[in-house]
Amino acid sequence: MINIHLVAAARPNFMKVAPLYHALERAGWANPVLVHTGQHYDRNMSDAILEDLGLPAPDFHLGVGSGTHAEQTGKVMIAYERVCAKHRPDWIVVVGDVNSTAACALVGAKLWIPVVHLEAGLRSRDRRMPEEINRLVTDAISDVLWTPSADADENLAAEGVSADKIECIGNIMIDSFEMLRDTIEQASTRSELGLDDAGYALVTLHRPSNVDQRETLQPIVDALAGATAELPVVFVAHPRTLKGLDRFGLRSTLSDAPQVHVLEPLAYVEFMNLVTGARLVITDSGGLQEETTYLGIPCLTLRENTERPITITLGTNKLATADSLSGDLNAILDGPPDRGKCPPLWDGRAAERALASLARRSGVHA
Ligand code: UD1
């Protein structure tokens, strides 16, 4: 049996790990080992999502929790090095761009354990984003780079990565969505909130650059309160954002506006039920830019740049600011429907391609 560590840390990682975990389990030649670093620990940021995705309790839980970047990265490295010393895997698969991704890639590289980066090659070219640093570090030291789209292949080639390391497997998050599509459609989140299909805006925000300072959060909250004149707004708020709203006294701006629901984080199925029914999405999340492109739902991304440009060139995404939000929103509501195009290999079969890659590279004739 080939032992494969699948490292997951934070909410957006679980939907990328789950399809591969299930594919490895079915394959028969591999033993998938789930490693949870504990970067996210609230039930709806972690365990409830694992359950929705049919994942078992993690084989190793590092329990690192929150902290500064150095604290979090360091704690993950120390804890994961101990795991690898005792239970050395044949492969380590790290996903996404969170602190734990870079930390575990570093541990693997230094112990000469081959590391695969799932969702490699994305670049915002904005090194003020912690995630961009994590992407650069992880890609530089990984042995295999599984990319979601051709732009990522080009980024890696431009950085001098040799072609034999790069494999475009497509977007594995779409596999999770397709695996649970029926359950998502049958969930009752939007009907319980009394929302009409395609009749509300769904909002999520969590980037430090948007929510950690009053100067950035207040104009966004004001613009969202203004949007409620056009349609109901459902704001599913990350813990970091809830803290910002309280710290800067901005909750009342939202609660005083008509037709606003501010909700705590939701598990995957409940949340995706809200996504699939939305008229449009306003977000700063990477994953939602992709999910809305796949679903053909207009998306306004409150960021200066994106590491996922294909969601703009092919999909339904548009960059926005607090100032542009009201005009952008009205353009969507009044304009002709534009469902965009689905990028190649965002087809629910990325895990199959990942499995074939691992089999070939492990010398297994599956
Ligand atoms: C992290 C990732 C980001 C990813 C995001 C998804 C990094 C650098 N950032 O950001 O790329 O898009 O996850 O959500 O790795 N908190 C809770 N409960 C939890 C987890 C966090 O209350 O379960 C609180 C923490 O106390 C902290 C804040 O949320 O105050 C931020 O958590 P942290 O994991 O450090 O970063 P995120 O902002 O979630």
XYZ file of C-alpha atoms and ligand atoms in Angstrom:
405
model
C 0.000 0.000 0.000
C 1.180 3.468 -0.826
C 0.571 5.872 2.050
C -0.579 9.280 0.960
C -0.999 12.150 3.408
C -3.725 14.584 2.409
C -3.177 17.793 4.349
C -6.172 20.008 5.082
C -6.186 23.005 7.371
C -8.858 25.545 6.694
C -12.388 25.694 5.331
C -11.513 26.031 1.630
C -9.178 23.023 1.776
C -11.740 20.366 2.667
C -13.675 20.513 -0.614
C -10.393 20.091 -2.502
C -9.185 17.128 -0.453
C -12.462 15.178 -0.289
C -12.752 14.030 -3.936
C -9.142 12.809 -3.913
C -9.611 11.049 -0.571
C -12.601 9.141 -1.938
C -10.846 8.328 -5.236
C -7.776 6.976 -3.402
C -9.944 4.899 -1.104
C -11.722 3.315 -4.082
C -8.475 2.713 -5.989
C -7.335 -0.138 -3.744
C -3.575 0.457 -4.092
C -3.375 3.533 -1.871
C -4.007 4.343 1.755
C -5.256 7.945 2.090
C -4.325 9.462 5.451
C -6.166 12.638 6.417
C -4.041 15.207 8.257
C -5.933 18.189 9.732
C -3.645 20.922 10.996
C -6.453 22.564 13.001
C -5.967 26.029 11.497
C -9.763 26.239 11.393
C -11.506 24.713 14.385
C -15.047 26.120 14.738
C -17.579 23.412 13.930
C -18.948 25.088 10.794
C -15.447 25.995 9.575
C -14.228 22.426 9.978
C -15.975 19.292 11.328
C -19.416 20.012 9.837
C -17.794 20.443 6.417
C -15.842 17.186 6.777
C -19.127 15.430 7.565
C -20.936 16.993 4.583
C -18.139 15.776 2.318
C -18.230 12.237 3.710
C -14.734 12.484 5.179
C -13.857 10.532 8.333
C -12.384 12.052 11.481
C -8.784 13.004 10.597
C -6.088 10.352 11.179
C -3.868 13.100 12.584
C -5.171 16.326 14.104
C -2.409 18.825 14.831
C -4.659 21.271 16.706
C -2.592 24.376 15.957
C -5.453 26.906 16.064
C -5.054 30.631 15.402
C -2.012 32.847 15.816
C 0.267 35.223 13.966
C 1.561 33.995 10.635
C 4.889 32.912 12.102
C 3.250 31.256 15.106
C 0.758 29.347 12.983
C 3.309 28.304 10.334
C 5.877 27.327 12.952
C 3.427 25.325 15.056
C 2.255 23.392 11.995
C 5.846 22.618 10.962
C 6.849 21.375 14.397
C 3.756 19.207 14.804
C 3.782 17.831 11.254
C 7.496 17.011 11.296
C 6.810 14.801 14.334
C 4.009 13.005 12.487
C 6.232 12.408 9.446
C 9.126 11.185 11.572
C 6.906 8.467 13.064
C 4.591 7.714 10.151
C 6.606 8.583 7.059
C 4.272 8.721 4.038
C 5.160 7.933 0.420
C 3.546 11.163 -0.746
C 2.321 14.386 0.823
C -0.479 16.242 -0.961
C -0.955 19.852 0.157
C -3.802 21.979 -1.212
C -4.574 25.637 -1.753
C -2.632 28.551 -0.338
C -3.084 28.758 3.422
C -0.277 28.918 5.980
C -0.508 25.167 6.617
C -0.009 24.469 2.900
C 3.410 26.120 2.847
C 4.316 24.754 6.307
C 3.666 21.104 5.410
C 5.323 21.446 1.989
C 8.454 22.705 3.773
C 8.412 19.772 6.172
C 8.045 17.261 3.341
C 10.715 18.840 1.146
C 13.275 18.817 3.970
C 12.551 15.185 4.829
C 12.840 14.216 1.141
C 9.242 13.084 1.027
C 7.750 13.885 -2.402
C 5.249 16.736 -2.184
C 2.348 17.368 -4.555
C 0.693 20.783 -4.631
C -2.965 20.617 -5.588
C -4.119 23.994 -7.012
C -0.618 25.026 -8.062
C 0.433 27.911 -10.278
C -2.159 30.538 -9.332
C -0.665 34.029 -9.004
C -2.195 37.357 -8.016
C 1.236 39.033 -8.307
C 0.335 40.860 -5.084
C 2.879 39.920 -2.432
C 0.973 41.863 0.226
C -1.415 38.886 0.287
C -0.211 36.165 2.664
C -1.685 33.581 0.295
C 0.559 34.749 -2.566
C 3.650 34.119 -0.442
C 2.297 30.683 0.451
C 1.692 29.887 -3.239
C 5.185 30.960 -4.299
C 6.913 29.027 -1.520
C 4.819 25.895 -1.976
C 5.218 25.765 -5.755
C 8.972 26.373 -5.536
C 9.575 23.318 -3.332
C 6.902 20.852 -4.490
C 7.799 17.900 -6.715
C 4.514 17.737 -8.590
C 2.291 20.694 -9.461
C -1.348 19.943 -10.185
C -2.903 23.024 -11.756
C -6.561 23.971 -12.263
C -6.210 25.856 -15.550
C -3.848 26.735 -18.403
C -2.973 30.188 -16.993
C -1.472 28.432 -13.964
C 0.660 26.218 -16.259
C 1.918 29.358 -17.992
C 2.782 31.045 -14.680
C 4.854 28.047 -13.606
C 6.603 27.747 -16.970
C 7.463 31.467 -16.790
C 9.038 30.852 -13.376
C 11.257 28.175 -14.909
C 9.479 25.101 -13.518
C 10.254 22.072 -15.669
C 7.331 20.791 -17.708
C 7.473 17.244 -16.301
C 6.426 18.536 -12.865
C 3.292 20.296 -14.138
C -0.019 18.530 -14.793
C -3.269 20.342 -15.459
C -5.885 18.258 -13.650
C -8.677 20.868 -13.612
C -10.654 22.266 -10.699
C -11.223 19.634 -8.035
C -13.682 21.770 -6.055
C -16.157 21.169 -8.850
C -15.894 17.425 -8.111
C -17.133 18.104 -4.565
C -20.007 20.187 -5.847
C -21.059 17.517 -8.349
C -20.743 14.790 -5.703
C -23.245 16.679 -3.519
C -25.326 18.508 -6.149
C -28.591 16.677 -5.344
C -28.182 17.090 -1.589
C -27.376 20.781 -2.083
C -30.457 21.289 -4.232
C -32.654 19.559 -1.641
C -31.317 21.567 1.331
C -33.672 24.114 2.866
C -31.359 27.011 3.762
C -32.865 29.544 1.400
C -36.466 28.503 1.896
C -36.017 28.736 5.690
C -34.827 32.318 5.229
C -37.857 33.058 3.040
C -35.672 33.874 0.010
C -36.915 33.663 -3.562
C -34.784 31.763 -6.054
C -32.509 34.133 -7.994
C -33.911 36.964 -5.893
C -31.102 37.864 -3.480
C -27.433 38.762 -3.278
C -25.125 36.473 -1.337
C -22.143 38.139 0.362
C -18.989 36.735 1.958
C -15.891 38.652 3.071
C -12.817 37.592 4.992
C -9.636 39.076 3.446
C -7.574 40.936 6.049
C -7.221 43.780 3.508
C -11.022 44.244 3.526
C -12.105 43.441 7.059
C -9.257 44.206 9.474
C -9.365 48.027 9.246
C -12.300 50.377 9.670
C -11.154 52.418 6.631
C -11.781 49.476 4.308
C -14.661 47.668 6.032
C -16.912 50.677 6.622
C -17.277 51.729 2.929
C -18.013 48.114 1.988
C -20.655 47.787 4.706
C -22.194 51.116 3.638
C -22.320 49.911 0.012
C -23.921 46.619 1.075
C -26.514 48.468 3.153
C -27.230 50.553 0.027
C -27.646 47.398 -2.063
C -30.543 46.280 0.135
C -32.664 48.908 -1.626
C -32.371 46.729 -4.758
C -32.672 43.197 -3.392
C -32.326 41.183 -0.170
C -28.734 40.637 0.976
C -27.563 37.498 2.771
C -24.204 38.070 4.418
C -22.563 34.840 5.596
C -19.801 36.266 7.751
C -16.424 34.683 8.551
C -15.305 34.858 12.240
C -12.640 37.406 11.283
C -15.328 39.589 9.679
C -17.734 39.277 12.608
C -14.911 40.490 14.848
C -14.312 43.475 12.532
C -18.023 44.352 12.414
C -18.173 44.380 16.216
C -14.854 46.164 16.745
C -15.801 49.023 14.417
C -19.453 49.204 15.544
C -20.736 48.353 12.056
C -23.301 45.667 12.893
C -26.039 48.271 13.323
C -25.419 49.697 9.814
C -26.448 46.289 8.533
C -29.211 45.520 11.024
C -30.805 48.952 10.390
C -30.929 48.305 6.618
C -33.990 46.590 5.138
C -33.829 42.943 3.969
C -30.447 41.900 5.395
C -29.582 38.574 6.959
C -26.204 38.390 8.734
C -25.351 34.746 9.375
C -22.474 32.947 11.063
C -20.449 30.507 8.902
C -22.503 27.654 7.440
C -21.443 24.106 6.598
C -20.833 23.205 2.940
C -24.237 21.897 1.861
C -26.225 24.656 3.598
C -23.935 27.304 2.158
C -23.933 25.956 -1.386
C -27.738 25.899 -1.275
C -27.525 29.683 -0.804
C -24.952 30.021 -3.600
C -26.949 28.061 -6.170
C -30.063 30.175 -5.550
C -28.378 33.591 -5.614
C -29.055 36.255 -8.262
C -25.472 37.412 -7.758
C -22.584 36.954 -5.355
C -20.381 39.635 -3.769
C -17.207 38.189 -2.261
C -13.463 38.299 -1.717
C -13.142 34.496 -1.589
C -11.068 32.581 -4.122
C -13.318 29.530 -4.132
C -16.531 31.468 -4.698
C -15.062 33.218 -7.737
C -14.657 29.725 -9.197
C -17.959 28.232 -8.043
C -19.946 31.162 -9.482
C -18.118 30.822 -12.806
C -18.994 27.136 -12.878
C -22.631 27.847 -12.040
C -22.946 30.855 -14.387
C -23.877 33.216 -11.531
C -22.593 36.827 -11.721
C -19.863 37.528 -9.162
C -18.433 40.845 -7.957
C -15.054 40.349 -6.293
C -14.065 43.035 -3.803
C -10.336 42.855 -4.491
C -7.748 44.762 -6.504
C -6.604 41.605 -8.286
C -7.266 37.901 -8.531
C -5.063 34.840 -8.818
C -7.954 33.279 -10.746
C -8.093 35.450 -13.919
C -9.881 32.734 -15.887
C -13.009 33.519 -13.848
C -12.901 36.987 -15.443
C -11.777 36.104 -18.971
C -14.086 33.094 -19.393
C -16.401 33.181 -16.410
C -18.818 35.530 -14.678
C -16.435 37.355 -12.350
C -15.656 41.076 -12.210
C -13.368 42.963 -9.844
C -15.131 45.671 -7.845
C -14.542 48.257 -5.114
C -16.801 49.712 -2.425
C -17.220 52.743 -4.724
C -18.088 50.765 -7.844
C -20.371 48.260 -6.115
C -23.692 50.007 -6.569
C -23.106 50.672 -10.306
C -21.809 47.135 -10.871
C -24.801 45.664 -9.087
C -27.296 47.666 -11.122
C -25.500 46.728 -14.341
C -26.028 43.058 -13.464
C -29.665 43.522 -12.445
C -30.557 45.602 -15.505
C -28.229 44.061 -18.094
C -28.690 41.028 -20.345
C -27.986 37.677 -18.684
C -24.354 36.595 -19.140
C -23.688 33.095 -17.910
C -20.059 33.062 -19.094
C -18.258 29.878 -20.124
C -17.040 26.979 -18.030
C -13.217 26.657 -18.145
C -11.812 23.420 -19.608
C -11.433 20.517 -17.153
C -13.813 22.017 -14.592
C -15.911 18.927 -15.132
C -16.129 16.968 -11.873
C -13.361 14.550 -12.959
C -10.263 16.269 -11.558
C -9.833 13.638 -8.824
C -9.684 10.899 -11.487
C -6.856 12.753 -13.226
C -5.063 13.320 -9.916
C -5.357 9.618 -9.105
C -3.971 8.630 -12.527
C -1.047 11.007 -11.999
C -0.206 9.509 -8.596
C -0.533 5.949 -9.928
C 1.816 6.673 -12.830
C 4.334 8.469 -10.637
C 4.206 5.663 -8.058
C 4.756 3.011 -10.720
C 1.329 1.472 -10.076
C -0.525 -0.094 -13.008
C -4.052 0.815 -11.996
C -7.399 31.549 6.201
C -6.404 31.592 5.052
C -7.075 32.164 3.821
C -8.346 31.436 3.498
C -9.266 31.497 4.722
C -10.589 30.803 4.468
C -4.033 31.941 5.585
C -2.935 32.920 5.571
N -5.268 32.422 5.357
O -7.685 32.891 6.542
O -6.200 32.028 2.721
O -8.989 32.036 2.388
O -8.572 30.863 5.800
O -11.470 31.001 5.524
O -3.779 30.772 5.815
N -11.219 31.852 13.595
C -12.284 31.370 14.304
N -12.645 30.070 14.103
C -12.017 29.270 13.226
C -10.922 29.770 12.516
C -10.531 31.072 12.698
O -12.895 32.074 15.106
O -12.415 28.105 13.081
C -10.803 33.231 13.787
C -9.394 33.306 14.356
O -9.405 33.391 15.718
C -8.851 34.542 13.693
C -9.611 34.664 12.408
O -10.743 33.840 12.505
O -9.154 35.679 14.474
C -8.743 34.319 11.227
O -8.414 32.932 11.152
P -7.127 32.386 10.361
O -7.233 30.927 10.170
O -5.908 32.901 10.969
O -7.182 33.057 8.948
P -8.379 33.261 7.950
O -8.692 34.700 7.939
O -9.491 32.298 8.199
